[in-house]
Amino acid sequence: MHDGTFKFSTRAVHSGQEPCPCTGSLATPIYQTSTFVFNDADQGAARFAGEEEGYIYSRLGNPTVHSLEDKISDLEGGEAGLAFASGMAAIAAVLLALVRAGDHLVADRTIYGCTYAFLTELLTGLGVEVTLVDTTDLEEVSRALRPNTRVIYTESLANPTLKVIDLPALAQMAREKGIQTVVDNTFLSPYLLRPLEQGCDVVIHSATKYLGGHGDLIAGVAVGKKELLNRIRMTTLKNMGGVLGPFDAWLLLRGIKTLPLRMERHSLNAQQVARFLAGRCEVSRVYYPGLESHPAHELARKLYEHGFGGVVAFELKAGYEAGRALLNSVGLIRLAVSLGDVDTLIEHPASMTHHGVGEEGRRRAGISDGLVRLSVGIEDAEDIIADLGQALDKDRRQGNRKEAGFRETRKSRAESR
């Protein structure tokens, strides 16, 4: 179902999925097969030659996976979609199809740690020049462009500092110079933002996160123009083999049906949690575009629909050790990486998701040792806040006891002199 007259929530339920013509099954069947039988030799030859549509081998296409690709393409407003075994498989396949040795790529310096490593280690090792910039600064982006620049890569909401990117302006700059814009939209999902509608060329998701939503699968997707996506399918996806299995595709089809409901709750909860953290004396700064204190709050209000997402980052005044103590003191909240789960998750980027970026890379990206990233789930917001509150209270009491002990020791030493 690709009917623009239906609203997003309706399409999230119905797009890409029709009752099975053979059985009438409402749920999309799981085609758990590696290969497909041809009627005769001529049909097999015609399918391999591209003269007849149909399935050959699940690395090249699978009906369950195809339903998912249709659904995410419709929700992102693209011509075609591709599913991958992980978000990193999607990023690798897309970029390796767009650049080659001697080409130049510009990327934001504040991105997911594994993406950073892929760009700065693997791509550069293949002869691709990579320049890291702040994509919120269009003048800096412009200065970095070269005649051989092929791609500008960024995240719609930066991981983990929640920097807001002006995608329409960035895409316009790229388009005027014949450069493709690739955007990782994992933090927002198509319910809150659709980069293709802002002029970007390819949108990528770690579908493991909000699209799946339940922490029970690993997957990636990419959406864009049909000609480009077909080229990616028949080159880097087919030949590198990072394809999604049918069962995980089925889990995604099921998860996406509730995406609008979950994103509304994630955003509502995150807004309340961000306000709570902003009022705590232990917290020096809260990063959340829904707060008026965020430097790009007005831009986020203009670009995002229905909310500001479920990720909150914050700095603790006492730095890394306070953050470590906080992570060890939460109860309801789970100490785990990833995000977009229905469960609230907390992690420390400098020692976990962005450890591989290195100290200098983190400094340039604005990721301090005291930064904590919180993926706010769909539990009751009061319970999430209560858990954070007791953890912060505990840390403050411990800090006060240490300070009192230090003062007492200093006093005793002074008296002994």
PDB file of N, CA and C in Angstrom, residues 17 71 211-212 214 216 249-259 262:
ATOM      1  N   GLN A  17       2.551  -4.520   3.370  1.00  0.00           N
ATOM      2  CA  GLN A  17       1.968  -5.766   3.842  1.00  0.00           C
ATOM      3  C   GLN A  17       0.523  -5.907   3.361  1.00  0.00           C
ATOM      4  N   LYS A  71       7.908  -1.216   3.119  1.00  0.00           N
ATOM      5  CA  LYS A  71       7.346  -0.451   4.230  1.00  0.00           C
ATOM      6  C   LYS A  71       8.222   0.729   4.606  1.00  0.00           C
ATOM      7  N   LEU A 211      13.226   1.477  15.024  1.00  0.00           N
ATOM      8  CA  LEU A 211      12.365   0.761  14.086  1.00  0.00           C
ATOM      9  C   LEU A 211      11.979  -0.600  14.662  1.00  0.00           C
ATOM     10  N   GLY A 212      12.952  -1.339  15.185  1.00  0.00           N
ATOM     11  CA  GLY A 212      12.655  -2.608  15.853  1.00  0.00           C
ATOM     12  C   GLY A 212      12.025  -2.366  17.209  1.00  0.00           C
ATOM     13  N   HIS A 214      12.514  -3.225  20.317  1.00  0.00           N
ATOM     14  CA  HIS A 214      12.368  -4.153  21.443  1.00  0.00           C
ATOM     15  C   HIS A 214      13.654  -4.874  21.815  1.00  0.00           C
ATOM     16  N   ASP A 216      15.546  -6.969  20.288  1.00  0.00           N
ATOM     17  CA  ASP A 216      15.607  -8.408  19.992  1.00  0.00           C
ATOM     18  C   ASP A 216      16.083  -8.711  18.577  1.00  0.00           C
ATOM     19  N   ALA A 249      13.528  -9.691   9.531  1.00  0.00           N
ATOM     20  CA  ALA A 249      12.671  -8.793   8.754  1.00  0.00           C
ATOM     21  C   ALA A 249      11.243  -8.852   9.276  1.00  0.00           C
ATOM     22  N   TRP A 250      10.781 -10.041   9.613  1.00  0.00           N
ATOM     23  CA  TRP A 250       9.428 -10.203  10.153  1.00  0.00           C
ATOM     24  C   TRP A 250       9.289  -9.506  11.503  1.00  0.00           C
ATOM     25  N   LEU A 251      10.315  -9.609  12.350  1.00  0.00           N
ATOM     26  CA  LEU A 251      10.279  -8.903  13.635  1.00  0.00           C
ATOM     27  C   LEU A 251      10.209  -7.388  13.420  1.00  0.00           C
ATOM     28  N   LEU A 252      10.933  -6.897  12.421  1.00  0.00           N
ATOM     29  CA  LEU A 252      10.885  -5.466  12.122  1.00  0.00           C
ATOM     30  C   LEU A 252       9.520  -5.040  11.603  1.00  0.00           C
ATOM     31  N   LEU A 253       8.934  -5.844  10.731  1.00  0.00           N
ATOM     32  CA  LEU A 253       7.596  -5.536  10.243  1.00  0.00           C
ATOM     33  C   LEU A 253       6.609  -5.411  11.405  1.00  0.00           C
ATOM     34  N   ARG A 254       6.750  -6.297  12.369  1.00  0.00           N
ATOM     35  CA  ARG A 254       5.868  -6.260  13.540  1.00  0.00           C
ATOM     36  C   ARG A 254       6.177  -5.039  14.402  1.00  0.00           C
ATOM     37  N   GLY A 255       7.477  -4.751  14.614  1.00  0.00           N
ATOM     38  CA  GLY A 255       7.841  -3.628  15.465  1.00  0.00           C
ATOM     39  C   GLY A 255       7.422  -2.282  14.908  1.00  0.00           C
ATOM     40  N   ILE A 256       7.551  -2.102  13.603  1.00  0.00           N
ATOM     41  CA  ILE A 256       7.254  -0.808  12.987  1.00  0.00           C
ATOM     42  C   ILE A 256       5.785  -0.440  13.118  1.00  0.00           C
ATOM     43  N   LYS A 257       4.914  -1.429  13.230  1.00  0.00           N
ATOM     44  CA  LYS A 257       3.483  -1.135  13.377  1.00  0.00           C
ATOM     45  C   LYS A 257       3.200  -0.228  14.570  1.00  0.00           C
ATOM     46  N   THR A 258       4.003  -0.328  15.628  1.00  0.00           N
ATOM     47  CA  THR A 258       3.786   0.496  16.816  1.00  0.00           C
ATOM     48  C   THR A 258       4.774   1.659  16.908  1.00  0.00           C
ATOM     49  N   LEU A 259       5.552   1.915  15.853  1.00  0.00           N
ATOM     50  CA  LEU A 259       6.562   2.976  15.885  1.00  0.00           C
ATOM     51  C   LEU A 259       5.976   4.333  16.291  1.00  0.00           C
ATOM     52  N   ARG A 262       5.219   4.373  20.042  1.00  0.00           N
ATOM     53  CA  ARG A 262       6.420   4.327  20.868  1.00  0.00           C
ATOM     54  C   ARG A 262       7.186   5.645  20.808  1.00  0.00           C
TER      55      ARG A 262
END
